[in-house]
Amino acid sequence: MPTLRQIAQLGHPVLRTLAESVDLPAGTSLRTFADDLLATMRDADGVGIAAPQVYESSSLFIVASKPNPRYPDAPEMEPLVVANPEIVWRSDEIVKGWEGCLSIPGIRGLVPRHQTIRARYRTLDGQELETEFAGFIARVFQHEDDHLRGIVFLDRLESNRDILCEREFRRLDPKS
Ligand code: K2U
Ligand code: ZN
């Protein structure tokens, strides 16, 4: 049975620390941690989560896009566990989209992201994959990859005017 982890809130140094690469293939403890991370993300109704958000400064995150009120067209996907990622190519095309963060509750930001990326990463078995991501999945991947480098979505905003409080965001975006 996985354990729900506490989520670090902005201000805790772990969210501003460069995460350490993980040793692969994963042993029992890392696999158990990945299960805890997934359960914690699902409990928070997230579409992604990164290890530093649960106070583990390790280069590991989960991407689990699904249709949600803010992104009704987001693709449904099996949760992807990503270890030691490197984004190796980014499109010139940049798209702005509203993001939230489990570590920064109560606000939303209009964040510019690359529309398409190509990333090299490892699976828990140690297999190296290189995959292209686009659209909302690329957005989530970039959001989580930022967490491994001590970056949060607020850092990428073009203006503080691109921040809304959750209640006002929902009022303006009633489907959410
Ligand atoms: O890393 C996190 O804090 C998890 C975020 C990931 C996210 C990435 C990109 C765009 C939005 C969110 C959470 O899933 S927060 C909950 C959420 C879910 C869907 C849309 C907005 C916020
Ligand atoms: Zn986040």
CSV table of C-alpha atoms and ligand atoms in Angstrom, one decimal:
chain,number,residue,atom,x,y,z
A,1,MET,CA,0.0,0.0,0.0
A,2,PRO,CA,1.7,3.3,-1.1
A,3,THR,CA,2.2,6.1,1.4
A,4,LEU,CA,0.8,9.6,0.7
A,5,ARG,CA,3.7,12.1,1.1
A,6,GLN,CA,3.6,15.6,2.4
A,7,ILE,CA,4.0,18.2,-0.4
A,8,ALA,CA,6.6,20.9,0.0
A,9,GLN,CA,5.3,24.5,-0.3
A,10,LEU,CA,7.2,27.3,-2.0
A,11,GLY,CA,9.7,28.7,0.4
A,12,HIS,CA,11.1,25.4,1.4
A,13,PRO,CA,14.7,25.1,0.0
A,14,VAL,CA,14.1,21.7,-1.5
A,15,LEU,CA,12.1,23.4,-4.3
A,16,ARG,CA,15.1,25.6,-5.1
A,17,THR,CA,17.7,22.8,-5.1
A,18,LEU,CA,19.2,21.0,-8.2
A,19,ALA,CA,18.1,17.4,-7.8
A,20,GLU,CA,20.6,14.5,-7.8
A,21,SER,CA,20.5,11.9,-10.5
A,22,VAL,CA,19.1,8.5,-9.5
A,23,ASP,CA,20.9,5.2,-9.6
A,24,LEU,CA,19.4,2.7,-12.0
A,25,PRO,CA,18.0,0.1,-12.4
A,26,ALA,CA,15.8,1.0,-9.5
A,27,GLY,CA,15.9,-1.2,-6.4
A,28,THR,CA,12.9,-1.9,-4.1
A,29,SER,CA,13.2,1.4,-2.2
A,30,LEU,CA,13.2,3.6,-5.4
A,31,ARG,CA,10.3,1.6,-6.8
A,32,THR,CA,8.4,2.0,-3.6
A,33,PHE,CA,9.1,5.8,-3.7
A,34,ALA,CA,7.8,6.0,-7.2
A,35,ASP,CA,4.6,4.3,-6.1
A,36,ASP,CA,4.3,6.8,-3.3
A,37,LEU,CA,4.8,9.7,-5.7
A,38,LEU,CA,2.1,8.4,-8.0
A,39,ALA,CA,-0.4,7.9,-5.2
A,40,THR,CA,0.4,11.4,-3.8
A,41,MET,CA,-0.2,12.9,-7.3
A,42,ARG,CA,-3.5,11.1,-7.8
A,43,ASP,CA,-4.6,12.1,-4.3
A,44,ALA,CA,-4.0,15.7,-5.2
A,45,ASP,CA,-5.7,15.3,-8.6
A,46,GLY,CA,-2.6,16.3,-10.4
A,47,VAL,CA,-1.3,15.6,-13.9
A,48,GLY,CA,2.3,15.5,-12.8
A,49,ILE,CA,4.5,15.6,-9.8
A,50,ALA,CA,8.3,15.7,-9.2
A,51,ALA,CA,10.3,14.1,-6.4
A,52,PRO,CA,11.5,17.5,-4.9
A,53,GLN,CA,7.8,18.3,-4.2
A,54,VAL,CA,7.8,15.5,-1.6
A,55,TYR,CA,11.2,16.6,-0.1
A,56,GLU,CA,13.3,14.1,-2.1
A,57,SER,CA,16.0,16.0,-4.1
A,58,SER,CA,16.2,13.2,-6.8
A,59,SER,CA,15.9,13.5,-10.5
A,60,LEU,CA,12.6,11.7,-10.9
A,61,PHE,CA,9.1,12.8,-11.9
A,62,ILE,CA,5.8,11.5,-13.1
A,63,VAL,CA,3.8,12.8,-16.1
A,64,ALA,CA,0.2,11.7,-16.1
A,65,SER,CA,-1.9,13.9,-18.4
A,66,LYS,CA,-5.6,13.4,-18.4
A,67,PRO,CA,-8.6,15.5,-19.5
A,68,ASN,CA,-9.4,18.0,-16.8
A,69,PRO,CA,-11.6,21.1,-16.5
A,70,ARG,CA,-8.7,23.4,-17.4
A,71,TYR,CA,-7.5,21.2,-20.3
A,72,PRO,CA,-10.6,19.2,-21.5
A,73,ASP,CA,-8.7,18.1,-24.6
A,74,ALA,CA,-5.6,16.9,-22.7
A,75,PRO,CA,-4.8,13.3,-23.8
A,76,GLU,CA,-5.3,10.5,-21.4
A,77,MET,CA,-2.1,8.6,-20.8
A,78,GLU,CA,-0.6,5.9,-18.7
A,79,PRO,CA,1.5,7.6,-16.0
A,80,LEU,CA,5.1,8.0,-17.3
A,81,VAL,CA,7.9,7.7,-14.7
A,82,VAL,CA,10.8,9.7,-15.9
A,83,ALA,CA,14.3,9.4,-14.4
A,84,ASN,CA,17.4,11.5,-15.1
A,85,PRO,CA,15.8,13.5,-17.9
A,86,GLU,CA,17.5,15.8,-20.4
A,87,ILE,CA,15.5,17.9,-22.9
A,88,VAL,CA,17.6,17.7,-26.0
A,89,TRP,CA,15.5,19.8,-28.4
A,90,ARG,CA,12.9,22.5,-28.0
A,91,SER,CA,10.6,23.9,-30.7
A,92,ASP,CA,10.9,27.6,-31.6
A,93,GLU,CA,7.1,27.7,-31.3
A,94,ILE,CA,6.1,28.9,-27.8
A,95,VAL,CA,2.6,28.6,-26.5
A,96,LYS,CA,1.2,30.2,-23.3
A,97,GLY,CA,-1.1,28.2,-21.1
A,98,TRP,CA,-2.5,28.3,-17.5
A,99,GLU,CA,-0.6,26.3,-15.0
A,100,GLY,CA,-1.0,25.5,-11.3
A,101,CYS,CA,1.4,23.8,-9.0
A,102,LEU,CA,0.9,21.5,-6.0
A,103,SER,CA,3.6,23.4,-4.2
A,104,ILE,CA,2.1,26.9,-4.9
A,105,PRO,CA,-1.6,26.4,-4.0
A,106,GLY,CA,-4.3,29.0,-4.7
A,107,ILE,CA,-2.8,30.7,-7.8
A,108,ARG,CA,-2.6,30.1,-11.5
A,109,GLY,CA,-0.1,31.5,-14.0
A,110,LEU,CA,-0.1,32.0,-17.7
A,111,VAL,CA,3.2,30.3,-18.6
A,112,PRO,CA,5.0,30.3,-22.0
A,113,ARG,CA,6.3,26.8,-22.9
A,114,HIS,CA,7.8,25.2,-26.0
A,115,GLN,CA,5.0,23.6,-28.0
A,116,THR,CA,7.1,20.5,-28.8
A,117,ILE,CA,10.2,19.0,-27.1
A,118,ARG,CA,12.4,16.0,-27.5
A,119,ALA,CA,13.7,14.4,-24.2
A,120,ARG,CA,16.1,11.7,-23.3
A,121,TYR,CA,15.4,9.9,-20.1
A,122,ARG,CA,15.6,6.6,-18.2
A,123,THR,CA,13.0,4.2,-17.1
A,124,LEU,CA,13.1,2.7,-13.6
A,125,ASP,CA,14.6,-0.4,-15.4
A,126,GLY,CA,17.4,1.7,-16.6
A,127,GLN,CA,16.4,1.7,-20.3
A,128,GLU,CA,17.3,4.9,-22.1
A,129,LEU,CA,14.5,6.4,-24.2
A,130,GLU,CA,14.4,9.5,-26.4
A,131,THR,CA,10.8,10.7,-27.0
A,132,GLU,CA,9.1,13.7,-28.6
A,133,PHE,CA,6.2,15.3,-26.6
A,134,ALA,CA,3.8,18.0,-27.8
A,135,GLY,CA,1.0,20.1,-26.5
A,136,PHE,CA,-0.2,19.6,-22.9
A,137,ILE,CA,2.0,16.6,-22.3
A,138,ALA,CA,5.1,18.7,-23.3
A,139,ARG,CA,3.8,21.4,-20.9
A,140,VAL,CA,3.6,19.1,-18.0
A,141,PHE,CA,7.0,17.5,-18.8
A,142,GLN,CA,8.6,21.0,-18.9
A,143,HIS,CA,6.9,22.0,-15.6
A,144,GLU,CA,8.1,18.8,-13.8
A,145,ASP,CA,11.6,19.1,-15.4
A,146,ASP,CA,11.8,22.6,-14.0
A,147,HIS,CA,11.2,21.2,-10.5
A,148,LEU,CA,14.3,19.1,-10.8
A,149,ARG,CA,16.3,22.3,-11.5
A,150,GLY,CA,14.9,24.4,-8.7
A,151,ILE,CA,12.6,26.3,-11.1
A,152,VAL,CA,8.9,27.0,-10.5
A,153,PHE,CA,6.3,28.3,-13.0
A,154,LEU,CA,6.3,31.7,-11.4
A,155,ASP,CA,9.9,32.1,-12.6
A,156,ARG,CA,8.8,31.8,-16.2
A,157,LEU,CA,5.9,34.4,-16.2
A,158,GLU,CA,6.4,37.4,-18.5
A,159,SER,CA,4.5,39.6,-16.1
A,160,ASN,CA,3.1,39.5,-12.6
A,161,ARG,CA,-0.2,40.5,-14.3
A,162,ASP,CA,-0.2,36.9,-15.6
A,163,ILE,CA,-1.1,35.6,-12.1
A,164,LEU,CA,-4.6,35.0,-11.0
A,165,CYS,CA,-6.0,33.8,-7.7
A,166,GLU,CA,-7.7,30.4,-8.0
A,167,ARG,CA,-11.2,31.9,-7.3
A,168,GLU,CA,-10.8,34.6,-9.9
A,169,PHE,CA,-9.3,32.1,-12.4
A,170,ARG,CA,-12.4,29.8,-11.9
A,171,ARG,CA,-14.7,32.8,-12.3
A,172,LEU,CA,-13.1,33.7,-15.6
A,173,ASP,CA,-12.7,30.1,-16.7
A,174,PRO,CA,-16.0,28.6,-15.4
A,175,LYS,CA,-15.3,25.2,-17.0
A,176,SER,CA,-12.4,24.7,-14.7
B,1,K2U,O1,4.1,19.8,-10.6
B,1,K2U,C1,3.0,20.1,-10.1
B,1,K2U,O2,2.9,20.9,-9.2
B,1,K2U,C2,1.9,19.4,-10.6
B,1,K2U,C3,1.0,20.2,-11.4
B,1,K2U,C4,1.4,20.0,-12.9
B,1,K2U,C5,1.0,20.9,-13.9
B,1,K2U,C6,1.8,21.1,-15.0
B,1,K2U,C7,1.4,21.9,-16.1
B,1,K2U,C8,0.2,22.5,-16.1
B,1,K2U,C9,-0.6,22.3,-15.0
B,1,K2U,C10,-0.3,21.5,-13.9
B,1,K2U,C11,-0.4,19.7,-11.0
B,1,K2U,O3,-0.9,18.7,-11.7
B,1,K2U,S1,-1.4,20.9,-10.4
B,1,K2U,C12,-3.1,20.5,-10.7
B,1,K2U,C13,-3.5,20.9,-12.1
B,1,K2U,C14,-3.9,20.0,-13.0
B,1,K2U,C15,-4.3,20.4,-14.3
B,1,K2U,C16,-4.2,21.7,-14.6
B,1,K2U,C17,-3.8,22.7,-13.7
B,1,K2U,C18,-3.4,22.3,-12.4
B,2,ZN,ZN,4.6,22.2,-9.9
